[in-house]
Amino acid sequence: MPERGNADQRFLLLYGSQKGLAQSLSQDIQEQAEQRGLYAERHCLSRTSRAFELAHERAPVVIVVSTTGDGEPPDTATKFVRSIQRKGLPPNHFCHLRYTLLALGDSNYTNFCNCGRTIDQHLAKLGGHRFYPTGHCDDAVGVEEIAEPWIEGLWEVLKKELGGRQWTQANENTMTTGRDPVVRSEGCIGMVKESEFTVTNTDAVSNMSSTCHIKGGGKTAPVLMEADKTLEAFIERSVRPDKAAVGTCEALEPSPSQKPKDAASFSQGEEHGSMSSGDDKLITVLSMSCRNLSITSSSETKSHSSPANSQPPSAWTRPAPHLSNVALNVPSLPASFLEIDIQRNTHFDDFRVESMVDLLPKASSSIHWIPVVSAKRLTQLDAIKTTMELWLDVSKTSLNLSPGDSVGLICPNNSEEVSYLLQRLELEAVADCLLTVHLTNANTRKGVQIPVHILSQCSLRMLFTHILEIRAVPKKAFLRSLAEHAEDPTERHRLLELCSRQGAADYLQHIRKSLVCLADLLHSFPTLCPPVALLLEHLPCLQARSYSISSSPLQHHGHVRILFNIVEFPTSVYRASPRRGVCTGWLTELVGLYVRGDVTLTSSMDDATAVASKVPQVPLYARPSTSFHLPEDRSRPVIMVGPGTGLAPFLGFLQHRKWQQDEEAEPAGEMWLFYGCRHCKQDYLYRDELEAHMASGVLTRLLVAFSRDNVHPSGAAAGRPTRYVQDNLRIYSKDVVRMLLQQRGYFYICGEARNMAPSVHETLVEIVVQEQSGTKLEAMRTLATMKKEGRYLQDIWT
Ligand code: FAD
């Protein structure tokens, strides 16, 4: 074990995590360092100036940091980021510092990896030397796609930074393969070619001035380099990550048949088509070097039936022909570190949602149980999506919410799914017994702890119902561990394929894009039976879901309105039965709308308190927005773009302004709303309310685009089709530029992050180019400035 004090072996490893992913990656790095005889001194970024001090750090520094919200640092990194942004730091403040950075983000959001970029930019600006290119991991395509090759490539470069003295030939081999010899032999299946193990990034990383290529998954994936520091490139990336910049996507680009429709066709929240299943031909015979297992064609495989699954397995669960003669590089098997004790004689069902409060992101209040006083379906029965409205009675609380804020709803997992898991894992008999979790005595993983979300006292049913995100898409490390618990060698082999570097495309198609979860795996791999402790090690914490408030407390004191689409996942080769989103499914059941239809729980809102005890209640907390609010200066023009349920906060804005207009008679600037839905007659939300705001003069312009109706009058009048909000923005480009640039107005976007928000941004760039006769770069710079000034605001979600 390397000693802390040995300067040849020590490096500083810092992490800033919101949901635990950056922390877990830093743990992986620490473990891999240890296997290589290095000492990674690991700290959370929140411990700045207590546990570590970059201003005096001479050892190489590795930082793993995520980005949260719309480009903000995780809560734990805020202080650190502020500390390096302080004005007055000399330009050579970090000239002694050698660092590298693994940034985590989601390219569905505009400020992709913004926290990592900000840290990187400031360290470099203050003289820091980046010794290894920054990795930008994109959660939209799979963090591991960049993280894995980035970590593998790190060791070679780190060795040079540390002086290379402790490195033996044996270590060299391990380093280039990224696995220790034992794991390597376990990890190789089929025909092993030595060259397959070598990650050939050393040449590239020594060339720090251009894009670095890391070999992975049989393809060459460019890793975004930060050497290009021009303002133009920075603005371009900070406003919207282009596909080239999010270099990792390139290697993962699906085949044309898998590609979603273009951005415009999704711009109003339309759904992706279902994925096709893989090739179902029999695999050829393979010899497997690990554990003397031999894999035979699937027709020869012993049949394992499970009470939960008597159907034949789907094609995607069988070994893939295109991987049959390929040596597989699989992640090293994570050492297990948790054990559970179940006290069979002690029943335990004392779960208190309040115990979750410390785990909630951005909570500004305690958790309150709130009566749902009214529930209504807003869309017609023949609409493609079902949109629901709930009124919540917050009058008994001190919740201080204004339009633009959201509430975090703490939802349980679906009880049938929980029962299925318990039954399938043969745990029903002990599901409600007291359970305690502790670290294994034989734990070899340094620095691991019991995950903070695992309660010290709980039961299995509680864990599966309230604590674990059982719908989480399994990461590759999880699949790797699960493979050890599939009795059937064919199933085991397939799980290894899915987590292998060579099986990256299969993982993307059959796991990530298909939103496969633990229950689906258990259903599709009948002999898979992992121990509970493994699930606790890998399943993340169940997240609260946010909903923008769509009312104003000025008009509806003590009540809050929210709207949501019921998320529906149809049956597919991956899912044995249809299911709903965790939270929207639960809410729908809770308010008695399992069968589509309107239910009004109270006849009048004023009766709310009286009937509160009889109506369903939901635990929630306030999730205030730091910026998504109406401008303080009421005279400024406001443009709101909110298709679908993106309308929610704008309804609140309009109610707020209406009340101000009636009560305070202060003149307000123009307010334009760009709204969109599929059909005028089926899913045009709050038409009456919006038209009333037009009539009262609060809303000065209402522009609605219908993506599935043939012709809309406004489009016909303008001689162009108006299918999407972007089309209307283009039609009114002169007004848009007048309000935003000449009158310094505010631009708000709310709704779907994956396609709509980036597409609206691109449209705005086009408009500014066209109306100002400038270049694209100038337009992007203009919008970046608006962002900086807090006049370009987004409230978007995937
Ligand atoms: P989950 O079980 O979490 O499933 C959703 C997951 O499935 C996501 O990963 C999603 O990407 C994926 N998914 C869903 N549908 C599809 C599909 N058709 N194809 C492929 N993948 C799919 N939602 C609202 O409806 N109204 C709001 O006002 C609102 N406000 C929000 C405000 C904020 C600040 C944030 C962050 C989110 C907001 N959301 C809002 C989203 C909301 O929080 C939930 O994410 C959403 O309701 C789904 O929750 P769920 O638990 O039902 O679905």
mmCIF file of N, CA and C in Angstrom, residues 308-309 311 314 316 414-418 420-421 423 471 514-517 519-524 567-581 594:
data_model
loop_
_atom_site.group_PDB
_atom_site.id
_atom_site.type_symbol
_atom_site.label_atom_id
_atom_site.label_comp_id
_atom_site.label_asym_id
_atom_site.label_seq_id
_atom_site.Cartn_x
_atom_site.Cartn_y
_atom_site.Cartn_z
ATOM 1 N N ALA A 308 -41.177 -15.764 -12.426
ATOM 2 C CA ALA A 308 -41.621 -14.490 -12.983
ATOM 3 C C ALA A 308 -41.560 -14.462 -14.499
ATOM 4 N N ASN A 309 -40.907 -15.428 -15.082
ATOM 5 C CA ASN A 309 -40.715 -15.329 -16.515
ATOM 6 C C ASN A 309 -40.737 -16.695 -17.163
ATOM 7 N N GLN A 311 -41.585 -16.785 -20.398
ATOM 8 C CA GLN A 311 -41.457 -16.514 -21.825
ATOM 9 C C GLN A 311 -40.020 -16.754 -22.276
ATOM 10 N N SER A 314 -35.706 -12.440 -24.946
ATOM 11 C CA SER A 314 -35.682 -11.607 -26.147
ATOM 12 C C SER A 314 -34.303 -11.671 -26.776
ATOM 13 N N TRP A 316 -32.301 -9.397 -27.547
ATOM 14 C CA TRP A 316 -31.268 -8.508 -27.007
ATOM 15 C C TRP A 316 -30.547 -9.098 -25.803
ATOM 16 N N ASN A 414 -43.243 2.418 -7.628
ATOM 17 C CA ASN A 414 -44.487 1.705 -7.844
ATOM 18 C C ASN A 414 -44.537 0.433 -6.986
ATOM 19 N N SER A 415 -45.626 0.264 -6.238
ATOM 20 C CA SER A 415 -45.663 -0.832 -5.265
ATOM 21 C C SER A 415 -45.640 -2.207 -5.941
ATOM 22 N N GLU A 416 -46.254 -2.303 -7.134
ATOM 23 C CA GLU A 416 -46.233 -3.610 -7.830
ATOM 24 C C GLU A 416 -44.824 -3.959 -8.276
ATOM 25 N N GLU A 417 -44.101 -2.921 -8.708
ATOM 26 C CA GLU A 417 -42.718 -3.179 -9.145
ATOM 27 C C GLU A 417 -41.851 -3.602 -7.960
ATOM 28 N N VAL A 418 -42.118 -2.970 -6.823
ATOM 29 C CA VAL A 418 -41.378 -3.340 -5.610
ATOM 30 C C VAL A 418 -41.693 -4.791 -5.251
ATOM 31 N N TYR A 420 -42.651 -7.112 -7.222
ATOM 32 C CA TYR A 420 -42.008 -7.995 -8.204
ATOM 33 C C TYR A 420 -40.543 -8.232 -7.833
ATOM 34 N N LEU A 421 -39.849 -7.145 -7.504
ATOM 35 C CA LEU A 421 -38.425 -7.282 -7.165
ATOM 36 C C LEU A 421 -38.246 -8.199 -5.955
ATOM 37 N N GLN A 423 -40.215 -10.461 -4.818
ATOM 38 C CA GLN A 423 -40.573 -11.847 -5.131
ATOM 39 C C GLN A 423 -39.496 -12.490 -6.006
ATOM 40 N N ARG A 471 -35.578 2.335 -10.905
ATOM 41 C CA ARG A 471 -35.696 2.485 -12.362
ATOM 42 C C ARG A 471 -34.402 2.993 -12.993
ATOM 43 N N SER A 514 -32.966 2.362 -24.228
ATOM 44 C CA SER A 514 -34.202 1.633 -23.981
ATOM 45 C C SER A 514 -34.685 1.809 -22.550
ATOM 46 N N LEU A 515 -33.932 2.564 -21.774
ATOM 47 C CA LEU A 515 -34.277 2.861 -20.377
ATOM 48 C C LEU A 515 -34.552 1.569 -19.603
ATOM 49 N N VAL A 516 -33.685 0.592 -19.832
ATOM 50 C CA VAL A 516 -33.812 -0.685 -19.117
ATOM 51 C C VAL A 516 -33.478 -0.463 -17.644
ATOM 52 N N CYS A 517 -34.216 -1.120 -16.782
ATOM 53 C CA CYS A 517 -33.940 -0.976 -15.350
ATOM 54 C C CYS A 517 -33.773 -2.373 -14.723
ATOM 55 N N ALA A 519 -35.630 -4.235 -12.875
ATOM 56 C CA ALA A 519 -36.740 -5.190 -13.051
ATOM 57 C C ALA A 519 -36.699 -5.796 -14.457
ATOM 58 N N ASP A 520 -36.358 -4.982 -15.447
ATOM 59 C CA ASP A 520 -36.293 -5.502 -16.823
ATOM 60 C C ASP A 520 -35.182 -6.545 -16.945
ATOM 61 N N LEU A 521 -34.050 -6.274 -16.304
ATOM 62 C CA LEU A 521 -32.945 -7.235 -16.370
ATOM 63 C C LEU A 521 -33.347 -8.543 -15.703
ATOM 64 N N LEU A 522 -33.983 -8.423 -14.552
ATOM 65 C CA LEU A 522 -34.369 -9.640 -13.832
ATOM 66 C C LEU A 522 -35.395 -10.438 -14.634
ATOM 67 N N HIS A 523 -36.222 -9.699 -15.335
ATOM 68 C CA HIS A 523 -37.227 -10.370 -16.151
ATOM 69 C C HIS A 523 -36.592 -11.046 -17.363
ATOM 70 N N SER A 524 -35.643 -10.366 -17.966
ATOM 71 C CA SER A 524 -35.072 -10.861 -19.225
ATOM 72 C C SER A 524 -33.923 -11.839 -19.025
ATOM 73 N N VAL A 567 -46.047 10.300 -17.838
ATOM 74 C CA VAL A 567 -45.011 9.637 -18.648
ATOM 75 C C VAL A 567 -45.403 8.177 -18.835
ATOM 76 N N GLU A 568 -45.461 7.750 -20.079
ATOM 77 C CA GLU A 568 -45.901 6.375 -20.370
ATOM 78 C C GLU A 568 -44.793 5.633 -21.110
ATOM 79 N N PHE A 569 -44.480 4.459 -20.648
ATOM 80 C CA PHE A 569 -43.525 3.590 -21.334
ATOM 81 C C PHE A 569 -44.285 2.359 -21.812
ATOM 82 N N PRO A 570 -44.461 2.233 -23.117
ATOM 83 C CA PRO A 570 -45.250 1.085 -23.597
ATOM 84 C C PRO A 570 -44.496 -0.235 -23.462
ATOM 85 N N THR A 571 -45.220 -1.317 -23.582
ATOM 86 C CA THR A 571 -44.587 -2.645 -23.595
ATOM 87 C C THR A 571 -43.625 -2.723 -24.775
ATOM 88 N N SER A 572 -42.538 -3.412 -24.603
ATOM 89 C CA SER A 572 -41.570 -3.552 -25.692
ATOM 90 C C SER A 572 -40.771 -4.819 -25.443
ATOM 91 N N VAL A 573 -39.762 -5.055 -26.285
ATOM 92 C CA VAL A 573 -38.938 -6.240 -26.027
ATOM 93 C C VAL A 573 -38.193 -6.089 -24.709
ATOM 94 N N TYR A 574 -38.103 -4.879 -24.223
ATOM 95 C CA TYR A 574 -37.377 -4.643 -22.971
ATOM 96 C C TYR A 574 -38.300 -4.677 -21.753
ATOM 97 N N ARG A 575 -39.567 -4.397 -21.993
ATOM 98 C CA ARG A 575 -40.520 -4.277 -20.881
ATOM 99 C C ARG A 575 -41.667 -5.248 -21.082
ATOM 100 N N ALA A 576 -41.898 -6.069 -20.077
ATOM 101 C CA ALA A 576 -42.942 -7.080 -20.215
ATOM 102 C C ALA A 576 -44.331 -6.466 -20.179
ATOM 103 N N SER A 577 -44.458 -5.326 -19.536
ATOM 104 C CA SER A 577 -45.772 -4.680 -19.471
ATOM 105 C C SER A 577 -45.572 -3.172 -19.488
ATOM 106 N N PRO A 578 -46.604 -2.431 -19.863
ATOM 107 C CA PRO A 578 -46.432 -0.974 -19.909
ATOM 108 C C PRO A 578 -46.244 -0.428 -18.507
ATOM 109 N N ARG A 579 -45.581 0.690 -18.416
ATOM 110 C CA ARG A 579 -45.465 1.311 -17.094
ATOM 111 C C ARG A 579 -45.501 2.811 -17.256
ATOM 112 N N ARG A 580 -45.672 3.460 -16.131
ATOM 113 C CA ARG A 580 -45.686 4.930 -16.124
ATOM 114 C C ARG A 580 -44.467 5.454 -15.406
ATOM 115 N N GLY A 581 -44.218 6.725 -15.594
ATOM 116 C CA GLY A 581 -43.132 7.373 -14.872
ATOM 117 C C GLY A 581 -43.330 7.182 -13.373
ATOM 118 N N TYR A 594 -56.585 6.471 -12.376
ATOM 119 C CA TYR A 594 -55.961 5.320 -13.017
ATOM 120 C C TYR A 594 -56.628 5.098 -14.368
#
